[in-house]
C-alpha cells in the first residue's frame, strides 16, 4: 500500500484561471467588478443607471451571468455597453473558466471598466474568484436585516455593499443603520453605500467610487 | 453548495495523480474541509459515493473528511489563534481586523492505493486498445 501526499487545493484550476483573468485585466488597465447578490436585489437596474451616468466618461463592458435567458444582456446592451451573456444552463455561479472564454470573445481595447454580473445567489459565487479587481454585492432593503449573519461568506468576501431600494425604507419601517450594523458585524471593513437605483438617491457616491478605482487602475497599468 | 461538481474535480485530481504514481486502485482518500469553505462534509461524502461507483480506480474507496477550524492573525496586535467560524474576532484584543490563515480551503490531502504490478497504470486509451 502506498500513501501519496497530494495537498492539492480543489479550487486550484479555478484559481489559476482567475489569476490569468486578473493579469489580463491589469495589463489592459481595466478595473473589473464582480457584482453579486440574491436574485431580484437590483443588480441589473444598478448597472443600467451606472451605464447611463458614466457611459460618456468611462468605456464600459459587461459580462452577464444567468442560468437562462439573455434578458439582462439585452437591457445592458440597450445602454450602449459591449456585453456578453453567459448562460450556465444550471450552474449556480460563474467560474473563472467561463469568464476567461467570455473575455476571449470580447474586444477590450481602450476599455476602463468591466462589470461581471454574477448569477443571483448569496452562497456559491463567493467561493469562486473570477479574476476581478473588486467584489461588490447588492443587498436590497426588502431582504431584511438578517442576511449578513445568514450568509457570512458572501458578505466577508466583498469590499462594497450597495444597499439598494432605500426609497422603500419608510414603507418597510426599517432603519438603514440596523442593516449597516449587521453588515459591519460580519465584515468591519465593508464600504456601505445606501442607494436607490430607481430614484438615483445615493448613486453619486457609487459612481465616484468607480471613478477613483478606475483612475487608480489606470495609473498602475501605466507604471507597469 | 454544489458538492457534486467539486467532487468531479477531486476525482480528476486523483486520476491524474494515480496515473503519475502508477497506482491502479485507490483504497482511501483524505480531504480537509475548512469550516468556512462553503462545502458541506456530508454532501461531499454522498457525492464521492455516487461518483466513485463504477470507477475502476475508486470504486469502494473510503473518503475521510477532516474538518479544519478557523485560525486568524490579528492585523492590530498580531495575535494568532483559533476563533469561531464567522465570528472573526481577535482572542487577545477583541478587534475584528483579522486575516484568516486557516479554515477557508478545501483540499485533497492524501490518498492510499496499490501500485500496478508492473509499475505502470493503464491509461483509458491503452485499455480501449486492449493492451
PDB file of N, CA and C in Angstrom, chain A residues 52-149:
ATOM      1  N   UNK A  52     -25.761  54.654 -17.848  1.00  0.00           N
ATOM      2  CA  UNK A  52     -26.315  55.944 -18.269  1.00  0.00           C
ATOM      3  C   UNK A  52     -25.467  57.088 -17.734  1.00  0.00           C
ATOM      4  N   UNK A  53     -25.059  56.978 -16.460  1.00  0.00           N
ATOM      5  CA  UNK A  53     -24.355  58.080 -15.802  1.00  0.00           C
ATOM      6  C   UNK A  53     -22.907  58.189 -16.264  1.00  0.00           C
ATOM      7  N   UNK A  54     -22.239  57.034 -16.445  1.00  0.00           N
ATOM      8  CA  UNK A  54     -20.795  57.055 -16.689  1.00  0.00           C
ATOM      9  C   UNK A  54     -20.410  56.689 -18.115  1.00  0.00           C
ATOM     10  N   UNK A  55     -21.394  56.299 -18.937  1.00  0.00           N
ATOM     11  CA  UNK A  55     -21.104  55.842 -20.297  1.00  0.00           C
ATOM     12  C   UNK A  55     -20.294  56.839 -21.096  1.00  0.00           C
ATOM     13  N   UNK A  56     -20.533  58.130 -20.864  1.00  0.00           N
ATOM     14  CA  UNK A  56     -19.825  59.170 -21.606  1.00  0.00           C
ATOM     15  C   UNK A  56     -18.375  59.320 -21.197  1.00  0.00           C
ATOM     16  N   UNK A  57     -18.052  58.989 -19.941  1.00  0.00           N
ATOM     17  CA  UNK A  57     -16.683  59.232 -19.465  1.00  0.00           C
ATOM     18  C   UNK A  57     -15.849  57.967 -19.295  1.00  0.00           C
ATOM     19  N   UNK A  58     -16.505  56.810 -19.093  1.00  0.00           N
ATOM     20  CA  UNK A  58     -15.750  55.572 -18.904  1.00  0.00           C
ATOM     21  C   UNK A  58     -16.241  54.532 -19.905  1.00  0.00           C
ATOM     22  N   UNK A  59     -15.294  53.964 -20.666  1.00  0.00           N
ATOM     23  CA  UNK A  59     -15.674  52.938 -21.635  1.00  0.00           C
ATOM     24  C   UNK A  59     -15.878  51.617 -20.872  1.00  0.00           C
ATOM     25  N   UNK A  60     -17.121  51.108 -20.922  1.00  0.00           N
ATOM     26  CA  UNK A  60     -17.513  50.006 -20.033  1.00  0.00           C
ATOM     27  C   UNK A  60     -17.987  48.796 -20.825  1.00  0.00           C
ATOM     28  N   UNK A  61     -17.556  47.628 -20.403  1.00  0.00           N
ATOM     29  CA  UNK A  61     -18.046  46.369 -20.969  1.00  0.00           C
ATOM     30  C   UNK A  61     -18.678  45.558 -19.841  1.00  0.00           C
ATOM     31  N   UNK A  62     -19.566  44.639 -20.226  1.00  0.00           N
ATOM     32  CA  UNK A  62     -20.292  43.864 -19.222  1.00  0.00           C
ATOM     33  C   UNK A  62     -20.309  42.389 -19.611  1.00  0.00           C
ATOM     34  N   UNK A  63     -20.102  41.525 -18.633  1.00  0.00           N
ATOM     35  CA  UNK A  63     -20.335  40.092 -18.798  1.00  0.00           C
ATOM     36  C   UNK A  63     -21.527  39.754 -17.922  1.00  0.00           C
ATOM     37  N   UNK A  64     -22.568  39.225 -18.533  1.00  0.00           N
ATOM     38  CA  UNK A  64     -23.789  38.870 -17.799  1.00  0.00           C
ATOM     39  C   UNK A  64     -23.809  37.372 -17.536  1.00  0.00           C
ATOM     40  N   UNK A  65     -24.141  36.991 -16.300  1.00  0.00           N
ATOM     41  CA  UNK A  65     -24.222  35.569 -15.952  1.00  0.00           C
ATOM     42  C   UNK A  65     -25.610  35.221 -15.473  1.00  0.00           C
ATOM     43  N   UNK A  66     -26.261  34.279 -16.127  1.00  0.00           N
ATOM     44  CA  UNK A  66     -27.583  33.788 -15.714  1.00  0.00           C
ATOM     45  C   UNK A  66     -27.667  32.327 -16.077  1.00  0.00           C
ATOM     46  N   UNK A  67     -28.581  31.597 -15.428  1.00  0.00           N
ATOM     47  CA  UNK A  67     -28.784  30.204 -15.841  1.00  0.00           C
ATOM     48  C   UNK A  67     -29.328  30.180 -17.262  1.00  0.00           C
ATOM     49  N   UNK A  68     -30.362  31.011 -17.459  1.00  0.00           N
ATOM     50  CA  UNK A  68     -31.052  31.024 -18.749  1.00  0.00           C
ATOM     51  C   UNK A  68     -31.420  32.448 -19.127  1.00  0.00           C
ATOM     52  N   UNK A  69     -31.708  32.658 -20.360  1.00  0.00           N
ATOM     53  CA  UNK A  69     -32.169  33.898 -20.997  1.00  0.00           C
ATOM     54  C   UNK A  69     -31.047  34.904 -21.190  1.00  0.00           C
ATOM     55  N   UNK A  70     -31.297  35.836 -22.102  1.00  0.00           N
ATOM     56  CA  UNK A  70     -30.351  36.927 -22.319  1.00  0.00           C
ATOM     57  C   UNK A  70     -31.029  38.240 -21.956  1.00  0.00           C
ATOM     58  N   UNK A  71     -32.014  38.167 -21.080  1.00  0.00           N
ATOM     59  CA  UNK A  71     -32.793  39.364 -20.734  1.00  0.00           C
ATOM     60  C   UNK A  71     -31.924  40.466 -20.143  1.00  0.00           C
ATOM     61  N   UNK A  72     -31.009  40.091 -19.253  1.00  0.00           N
ATOM     62  CA  UNK A  72     -30.145  41.104 -18.639  1.00  0.00           C
ATOM     63  C   UNK A  72     -29.180  41.689 -19.657  1.00  0.00           C
ATOM     64  N   UNK A  73     -28.628  40.856 -20.523  1.00  0.00           N
ATOM     65  CA  UNK A  73     -27.696  41.338 -21.551  1.00  0.00           C
ATOM     66  C   UNK A  73     -28.398  42.332 -22.481  1.00  0.00           C
ATOM     67  N   UNK A  74     -29.652  42.044 -22.817  1.00  0.00           N
ATOM     68  CA  UNK A  74     -30.410  42.951 -23.694  1.00  0.00           C
ATOM     69  C   UNK A  74     -30.607  44.305 -23.041  1.00  0.00           C
ATOM     70  N   UNK A  75     -30.916  44.289 -21.743  1.00  0.00           N
ATOM     71  CA  UNK A  75     -31.124  45.540 -21.015  1.00  0.00           C
ATOM     72  C   UNK A  75     -29.840  46.377 -21.007  1.00  0.00           C
ATOM     73  N   UNK A  76     -28.736  45.709 -20.770  1.00  0.00           N
ATOM     74  CA  UNK A  76     -27.452  46.399 -20.659  1.00  0.00           C
ATOM     75  C   UNK A  76     -26.977  46.885 -22.032  1.00  0.00           C
ATOM     76  N   UNK A  77     -27.210  46.077 -23.023  1.00  0.00           N
ATOM     77  CA  UNK A  77     -26.807  46.440 -24.387  1.00  0.00           C
ATOM     78  C   UNK A  77     -27.559  47.677 -24.860  1.00  0.00           C
ATOM     79  N   UNK A  78     -28.797  47.809 -24.440  1.00  0.00           N
ATOM     80  CA  UNK A  78     -29.606  48.979 -24.799  1.00  0.00           C
ATOM     81  C   UNK A  78     -29.013  50.266 -24.240  1.00  0.00           C
ATOM     82  N   UNK A  79     -28.144  50.131 -23.238  1.00  0.00           N
ATOM     83  CA  UNK A  79     -27.477  51.298 -22.640  1.00  0.00           C
ATOM     84  C   UNK A  79     -26.150  51.591 -23.333  1.00  0.00           C
ATOM     85  N   UNK A  80     -25.831  50.824 -24.375  1.00  0.00           N
ATOM     86  CA  UNK A  80     -24.649  51.137 -25.164  1.00  0.00           C
ATOM     87  C   UNK A  80     -23.383  50.416 -24.767  1.00  0.00           C
ATOM     88  N   UNK A  81     -23.459  49.446 -23.885  1.00  0.00           N
ATOM     89  CA  UNK A  81     -22.235  48.752 -23.467  1.00  0.00           C
ATOM     90  C   UNK A  81     -22.022  47.499 -24.308  1.00  0.00           C
ATOM     91  N   UNK A  82     -20.766  47.161 -24.523  1.00  0.00           N
ATOM     92  CA  UNK A  82     -20.438  45.872 -25.126  1.00  0.00           C
ATOM     93  C   UNK A  82     -20.764  44.824 -24.069  1.00  0.00           C
ATOM     94  N   UNK A  83     -21.536  43.812 -24.465  1.00  0.00           N
ATOM     95  CA  UNK A  83     -21.947  42.831 -23.461  1.00  0.00           C
ATOM     96  C   UNK A  83     -21.894  41.420 -24.026  1.00  0.00           C
ATOM     97  N   UNK A  84     -21.500  40.479 -23.177  1.00  0.00           N
ATOM     98  CA  UNK A  84     -21.537  39.058 -23.499  1.00  0.00           C
ATOM     99  C   UNK A  84     -22.408  38.379 -22.450  1.00  0.00           C
ATOM    100  N   UNK A  85     -23.334  37.559 -22.878  1.00  0.00           N
ATOM    101  CA  UNK A  85     -24.190  36.806 -21.942  1.00  0.00           C
ATOM    102  C   UNK A  85     -23.647  35.394 -21.801  1.00  0.00           C
ATOM    103  N   UNK A  86     -23.393  34.982 -20.568  1.00  0.00           N
ATOM    104  CA  UNK A  86     -23.051  33.583 -20.298  1.00  0.00           C
ATOM    105  C   UNK A  86     -24.305  32.929 -19.729  1.00  0.00           C
ATOM    106  N   UNK A  87     -24.752  31.843 -20.368  1.00  0.00           N
ATOM    107  CA  UNK A  87     -25.837  31.046 -19.788  1.00  0.00           C
ATOM    108  C   UNK A  87     -25.232  29.764 -19.224  1.00  0.00           C
ATOM    109  N   UNK A  88     -25.343  29.589 -17.930  1.00  0.00           N
ATOM    110  CA  UNK A  88     -24.714  28.441 -17.293  1.00  0.00           C
ATOM    111  C   UNK A  88     -25.543  27.167 -17.452  1.00  0.00           C
ATOM    112  N   UNK A  89     -26.823  27.343 -17.814  1.00  0.00           N
ATOM    113  CA  UNK A  89     -27.674  26.172 -18.029  1.00  0.00           C
ATOM    114  C   UNK A  89     -27.899  25.338 -16.787  1.00  0.00           C
ATOM    115  N   UNK A  90     -27.668  25.917 -15.614  1.00  0.00           N
ATOM    116  CA  UNK A  90     -27.877  25.139 -14.390  1.00  0.00           C
ATOM    117  C   UNK A  90     -26.852  25.427 -13.317  1.00  0.00           C
ATOM    118  N   UNK A  91     -25.634  25.775 -13.705  1.00  0.00           N
ATOM    119  CA  UNK A  91     -24.613  26.078 -12.687  1.00  0.00           C
ATOM    120  C   UNK A  91     -25.010  27.344 -11.950  1.00  0.00           C
ATOM    121  N   UNK A  92     -24.856  27.313 -10.644  1.00  0.00           N
ATOM    122  CA  UNK A  92     -25.399  28.357  -9.771  1.00  0.00           C
ATOM    123  C   UNK A  92     -24.437  29.511  -9.543  1.00  0.00           C
ATOM    124  N   UNK A  93     -23.357  29.557 -10.305  1.00  0.00           N
ATOM    125  CA  UNK A  93     -22.357  30.604 -10.129  1.00  0.00           C
ATOM    126  C   UNK A  93     -21.551  30.682 -11.419  1.00  0.00           C
ATOM    127  N   UNK A  94     -20.886  31.811 -11.626  1.00  0.00           N
ATOM    128  CA  UNK A  94     -19.892  31.873 -12.699  1.00  0.00           C
ATOM    129  C   UNK A  94     -18.578  31.346 -12.141  1.00  0.00           C
ATOM    130  N   UNK A  95     -17.757  30.762 -13.020  1.00  0.00           N
ATOM    131  CA  UNK A  95     -16.415  30.409 -12.588  1.00  0.00           C
ATOM    132  C   UNK A  95     -15.404  31.084 -13.512  1.00  0.00           C
ATOM    133  N   UNK A  96     -14.135  31.025 -13.126  1.00  0.00           N
ATOM    134  CA  UNK A  96     -13.110  31.785 -13.841  1.00  0.00           C
ATOM    135  C   UNK A  96     -12.929  31.290 -15.278  1.00  0.00           C
ATOM    136  N   UNK A  97     -13.186  30.005 -15.498  1.00  0.00           N
ATOM    137  CA  UNK A  97     -13.005  29.453 -16.853  1.00  0.00           C
ATOM    138  C   UNK A  97     -14.025  30.021 -17.830  1.00  0.00           C
ATOM    139  N   UNK A  98     -15.293  30.070 -17.442  1.00  0.00           N
ATOM    140  CA  UNK A  98     -16.295  30.588 -18.384  1.00  0.00           C
ATOM    141  C   UNK A  98     -16.091  32.093 -18.589  1.00  0.00           C
ATOM    142  N   UNK A  99     -15.618  32.778 -17.555  1.00  0.00           N
ATOM    143  CA  UNK A  99     -15.331  34.206 -17.694  1.00  0.00           C
ATOM    144  C   UNK A  99     -14.140  34.392 -18.636  1.00  0.00           C
ATOM    145  N   UNK A 100     -13.159  33.510 -18.533  1.00  0.00           N
ATOM    146  CA  UNK A 100     -11.993  33.564 -19.424  1.00  0.00           C
ATOM    147  C   UNK A 100     -12.438  33.437 -20.879  1.00  0.00           C
ATOM    148  N   UNK A 101     -13.332  32.486 -21.144  1.00  0.00           N
ATOM    149  CA  UNK A 101     -13.853  32.290 -22.503  1.00  0.00           C
ATOM    150  C   UNK A 101     -14.596  33.528 -22.978  1.00  0.00           C
ATOM    151  N   UNK A 102     -15.389  34.121 -22.090  1.00  0.00           N
ATOM    152  CA  UNK A 102     -16.126  35.331 -22.460  1.00  0.00           C
ATOM    153  C   UNK A 102     -15.155  36.463 -22.788  1.00  0.00           C
ATOM    154  N   UNK A 103     -14.109  36.619 -21.976  1.00  0.00           N
ATOM    155  CA  UNK A 103     -13.118  37.682 -22.201  1.00  0.00           C
ATOM    156  C   UNK A 103     -12.442  37.517 -23.557  1.00  0.00           C
ATOM    157  N   UNK A 104     -12.185  36.258 -23.907  1.00  0.00           N
ATOM    158  CA  UNK A 104     -11.501  35.998 -25.184  1.00  0.00           C
ATOM    159  C   UNK A 104     -12.357  36.392 -26.376  1.00  0.00           C
ATOM    160  N   UNK A 105     -13.673  36.428 -26.180  1.00  0.00           N
ATOM    161  CA  UNK A 105     -14.561  36.777 -27.285  1.00  0.00           C
ATOM    162  C   UNK A 105     -14.811  38.281 -27.368  1.00  0.00           C
ATOM    163  N   UNK A 106     -14.241  39.046 -26.433  1.00  0.00           N
ATOM    164  CA  UNK A 106     -14.534  40.484 -26.375  1.00  0.00           C
ATOM    165  C   UNK A 106     -13.343  41.314 -26.847  1.00  0.00           C
ATOM    166  N   UNK A 107     -13.639  42.496 -27.384  1.00  0.00           N
ATOM    167  CA  UNK A 107     -12.591  43.445 -27.729  1.00  0.00           C
ATOM    168  C   UNK A 107     -12.540  44.483 -26.618  1.00  0.00           C
ATOM    169  N   UNK A 108     -11.553  44.363 -25.735  1.00  0.00           N
ATOM    170  CA  UNK A 108     -11.489  45.236 -24.560  1.00  0.00           C
ATOM    171  C   UNK A 108     -10.468  46.352 -24.719  1.00  0.00           C
ATOM    172  N   UNK A 109      -9.997  46.537 -25.945  1.00  0.00           N
ATOM    173  CA  UNK A 109      -9.035  47.617 -26.232  1.00  0.00           C
ATOM    174  C   UNK A 109      -9.634  48.961 -25.834  1.00  0.00           C
ATOM    175  N   UNK A 110      -8.863  49.711 -25.034  1.00  0.00           N
ATOM    176  CA  UNK A 110      -9.324  51.061 -24.689  1.00  0.00           C
ATOM    177  C   UNK A 110     -10.434  51.119 -23.652  1.00  0.00           C
ATOM    178  N   UNK A 111     -10.785  49.985 -23.059  1.00  0.00           N
ATOM    179  CA  UNK A 111     -11.848  49.995 -22.045  1.00  0.00           C
ATOM    180  C   UNK A 111     -11.288  50.341 -20.672  1.00  0.00           C
ATOM    181  N   UNK A 112     -12.154  50.962 -19.840  1.00  0.00           N
ATOM    182  CA  UNK A 112     -11.755  51.356 -18.492  1.00  0.00           C
ATOM    183  C   UNK A 112     -12.336  50.426 -17.435  1.00  0.00           C
ATOM    184  N   UNK A 113     -13.515  49.915 -17.707  1.00  0.00           N
ATOM    185  CA  UNK A 113     -14.324  49.286 -16.649  1.00  0.00           C
ATOM    186  C   UNK A 113     -15.017  48.045 -17.190  1.00  0.00           C
ATOM    187  N   UNK A 114     -14.982  46.971 -16.409  1.00  0.00           N
ATOM    188  CA  UNK A 114     -15.707  45.743 -16.763  1.00  0.00           C
ATOM    189  C   UNK A 114     -16.562  45.344 -15.576  1.00  0.00           C
ATOM    190  N   UNK A 115     -17.860  45.159 -15.821  1.00  0.00           N
ATOM    191  CA  UNK A 115     -18.740  44.595 -14.793  1.00  0.00           C
ATOM    192  C   UNK A 115     -19.004  43.144 -15.134  1.00  0.00           C
ATOM    193  N   UNK A 116     -18.895  42.291 -14.135  1.00  0.00           N
ATOM    194  CA  UNK A 116     -19.315  40.899 -14.295  1.00  0.00           C
ATOM    195  C   UNK A 116     -20.515  40.731 -13.380  1.00  0.00           C
ATOM    196  N   UNK A 117     -21.705  40.633 -13.987  1.00  0.00           N
ATOM    197  CA  UNK A 117     -22.896  40.461 -13.166  1.00  0.00           C
ATOM    198  C   UNK A 117     -23.091  38.963 -12.949  1.00  0.00           C
ATOM    199  N   UNK A 118     -22.852  38.520 -11.740  1.00  0.00           N
ATOM    200  CA  UNK A 118     -22.857  37.093 -11.425  1.00  0.00           C
ATOM    201  C   UNK A 118     -24.286  36.559 -11.346  1.00  0.00           C
ATOM    202  N   UNK A 119     -24.412  35.246 -11.296  1.00  0.00           N
ATOM    203  CA  UNK A 119     -25.714  34.604 -11.117  1.00  0.00           C
ATOM    204  C   UNK A 119     -26.277  35.020  -9.759  1.00  0.00           C
ATOM    205  N   UNK A 120     -27.553  35.319  -9.688  1.00  0.00           N
ATOM    206  CA  UNK A 120     -28.181  35.719  -8.437  1.00  0.00           C
ATOM    207  C   UNK A 120     -28.170  34.571  -7.435  1.00  0.00           C
ATOM    208  N   UNK A 121     -27.368  34.717  -6.403  1.00  0.00           N
ATOM    209  CA  UNK A 121     -27.143  33.594  -5.471  1.00  0.00           C
ATOM    210  C   UNK A 121     -26.244  34.132  -4.368  1.00  0.00           C
ATOM    211  N   UNK A 122     -26.684  34.001  -3.094  1.00  0.00           N
ATOM    212  CA  UNK A 122     -25.870  34.540  -1.997  1.00  0.00           C
ATOM    213  C   UNK A 122     -24.863  33.537  -1.451  1.00  0.00           C
ATOM    214  N   UNK A 123     -24.789  32.361  -2.057  1.00  0.00           N
ATOM    215  CA  UNK A 123     -23.931  31.321  -1.481  1.00  0.00           C
ATOM    216  C   UNK A 123     -22.728  31.017  -2.381  1.00  0.00           C
ATOM    217  N   UNK A 124     -22.964  30.329  -3.485  1.00  0.00           N
ATOM    218  CA  UNK A 124     -21.873  29.756  -4.275  1.00  0.00           C
ATOM    219  C   UNK A 124     -20.904  30.741  -4.934  1.00  0.00           C
ATOM    220  N   UNK A 125     -21.389  31.870  -5.473  1.00  0.00           N
ATOM    221  CA  UNK A 125     -20.428  32.751  -6.148  1.00  0.00           C
ATOM    222  C   UNK A 125     -19.279  33.206  -5.242  1.00  0.00           C
ATOM    223  N   UNK A 126     -19.520  33.263  -3.934  1.00  0.00           N
ATOM    224  CA  UNK A 126     -18.478  33.709  -3.008  1.00  0.00           C
ATOM    225  C   UNK A 126     -17.251  32.803  -3.073  1.00  0.00           C
ATOM    226  N   UNK A 127     -17.444  31.546  -3.414  1.00  0.00           N
ATOM    227  CA  UNK A 127     -16.345  30.579  -3.412  1.00  0.00           C
ATOM    228  C   UNK A 127     -15.528  30.552  -4.689  1.00  0.00           C
ATOM    229  N   UNK A 128     -15.926  31.319  -5.694  1.00  0.00           N
ATOM    230  CA  UNK A 128     -15.244  31.269  -6.993  1.00  0.00           C
ATOM    231  C   UNK A 128     -14.722  32.638  -7.397  1.00  0.00           C
ATOM    232  N   UNK A 129     -13.409  32.815  -7.262  1.00  0.00           N
ATOM    233  CA  UNK A 129     -12.783  34.042  -7.762  1.00  0.00           C
ATOM    234  C   UNK A 129     -12.844  34.006  -9.286  1.00  0.00           C
ATOM    235  N   UNK A 130     -13.053  35.179  -9.882  1.00  0.00           N
ATOM    236  CA  UNK A 130     -13.160  35.242 -11.339  1.00  0.00           C
ATOM    237  C   UNK A 130     -11.991  36.010 -11.955  1.00  0.00           C
ATOM    238  N   UNK A 131     -11.150  36.615 -11.109  1.00  0.00           N
ATOM    239  CA  UNK A 131     -10.083  37.472 -11.603  1.00  0.00           C
ATOM    240  C   UNK A 131     -10.460  38.937 -11.504  1.00  0.00           C
ATOM    241  N   UNK A 132     -11.507  39.215 -10.740  1.00  0.00           N
ATOM    242  CA  UNK A 132     -11.976  40.592 -10.569  1.00  0.00           C
ATOM    243  C   UNK A 132     -10.994  41.434  -9.760  1.00  0.00           C
ATOM    244  N   UNK A 133     -11.088  42.774  -9.932  1.00  0.00           N
ATOM    245  CA  UNK A 133     -10.294  43.690  -9.113  1.00  0.00           C
ATOM    246  C   UNK A 133     -10.950  43.866  -7.746  1.00  0.00           C
ATOM    247  N   UNK A 134     -12.272  43.962  -7.761  1.00  0.00           N
ATOM    248  CA  UNK A 134     -13.022  44.100  -6.506  1.00  0.00           C
ATOM    249  C   UNK A 134     -14.342  43.351  -6.613  1.00  0.00           C
ATOM    250  N   UNK A 135     -14.864  42.937  -5.443  1.00  0.00           N
ATOM    251  CA  UNK A 135     -16.176  42.311  -5.383  1.00  0.00           C
ATOM    252  C   UNK A 135     -17.151  43.274  -4.727  1.00  0.00           C
ATOM    253  N   UNK A 136     -18.290  43.443  -5.395  1.00  0.00           N
ATOM    254  CA  UNK A 136     -19.331  44.334  -4.872  1.00  0.00           C
ATOM    255  C   UNK A 136     -20.598  43.512  -4.731  1.00  0.00           C
ATOM    256  N   UNK A 137     -21.288  43.668  -3.592  1.00  0.00           N
ATOM    257  CA  UNK A 137     -22.546  42.968  -3.508  1.00  0.00           C
ATOM    258  C   UNK A 137     -23.688  43.955  -3.385  1.00  0.00           C
ATOM    259  N   UNK A 138     -24.848  43.518  -3.824  1.00  0.00           N
ATOM    260  CA  UNK A 138     -26.047  44.340  -3.744  1.00  0.00           C
ATOM    261  C   UNK A 138     -27.011  43.655  -2.790  1.00  0.00           C
ATOM    262  N   UNK A 139     -27.419  44.388  -1.757  1.00  0.00           N
ATOM    263  CA  UNK A 139     -28.398  43.865  -0.806  1.00  0.00           C
ATOM    264  C   UNK A 139     -29.603  44.777  -0.868  1.00  0.00           C
ATOM    265  N   UNK A 140     -30.788  44.229  -1.149  1.00  0.00           N
ATOM    266  CA  UNK A 140     -31.986  45.053  -1.180  1.00  0.00           C
ATOM    267  C   UNK A 140     -32.556  45.159   0.239  1.00  0.00           C
ATOM    268  N   UNK A 141     -33.081  46.354   0.584  1.00  0.00           N
ATOM    269  CA  UNK A 141     -33.658  46.521   1.931  1.00  0.00           C
ATOM    270  C   UNK A 141     -34.854  45.605   2.141  1.00  0.00           C
ATOM    271  N   UNK A 142     -35.450  45.155   1.033  1.00  0.00           N
ATOM    272  CA  UNK A 142     -36.594  44.238   1.144  1.00  0.00           C
ATOM    273  C   UNK A 142     -36.171  42.855   1.638  1.00  0.00           C
ATOM    274  N   UNK A 143     -34.866  42.604   1.674  1.00  0.00           N
ATOM    275  CA  UNK A 143     -34.388  41.303   2.154  1.00  0.00           C
ATOM    276  C   UNK A 143     -34.291  41.238   3.669  1.00  0.00           C
ATOM    277  N   UNK A 144     -34.540  42.376   4.327  1.00  0.00           N
ATOM    278  CA  UNK A 144     -34.479  42.346   5.779  1.00  0.00           C
ATOM    279  C   UNK A 144     -33.067  42.540   6.301  1.00  0.00           C
ATOM    280  N   UNK A 145     -32.880  42.383   7.600  1.00  0.00           N
ATOM    281  CA  UNK A 145     -31.593  42.695   8.223  1.00  0.00           C
ATOM    282  C   UNK A 145     -30.757  41.466   8.544  1.00  0.00           C
ATOM    283  N   UNK A 146     -31.307  40.263   8.327  1.00  0.00           N
ATOM    284  CA  UNK A 146     -30.588  39.079   8.820  1.00  0.00           C
ATOM    285  C   UNK A 146     -29.671  38.409   7.800  1.00  0.00           C
ATOM    286  N   UNK A 147     -29.625  38.927   6.575  1.00  0.00           N
ATOM    287  CA  UNK A 147     -28.830  38.256   5.533  1.00  0.00           C
ATOM    288  C   UNK A 147     -27.333  38.206   5.842  1.00  0.00           C
ATOM    289  N   UNK A 148     -26.715  39.251   6.387  1.00  0.00           N
ATOM    290  CA  UNK A 148     -25.275  39.156   6.679  1.00  0.00           C
ATOM    291  C   UNK A 148     -24.940  37.990   7.610  1.00  0.00           C
ATOM    292  N   UNK A 149     -25.748  37.801   8.651  1.00  0.00           N
ATOM    293  CA  UNK A 149     -25.460  36.731   9.600  1.00  0.00           C
ATOM    294  C   UNK A 149     -25.738  35.357   8.981  1.00  0.00           C
TER     295      UNK A 149
END
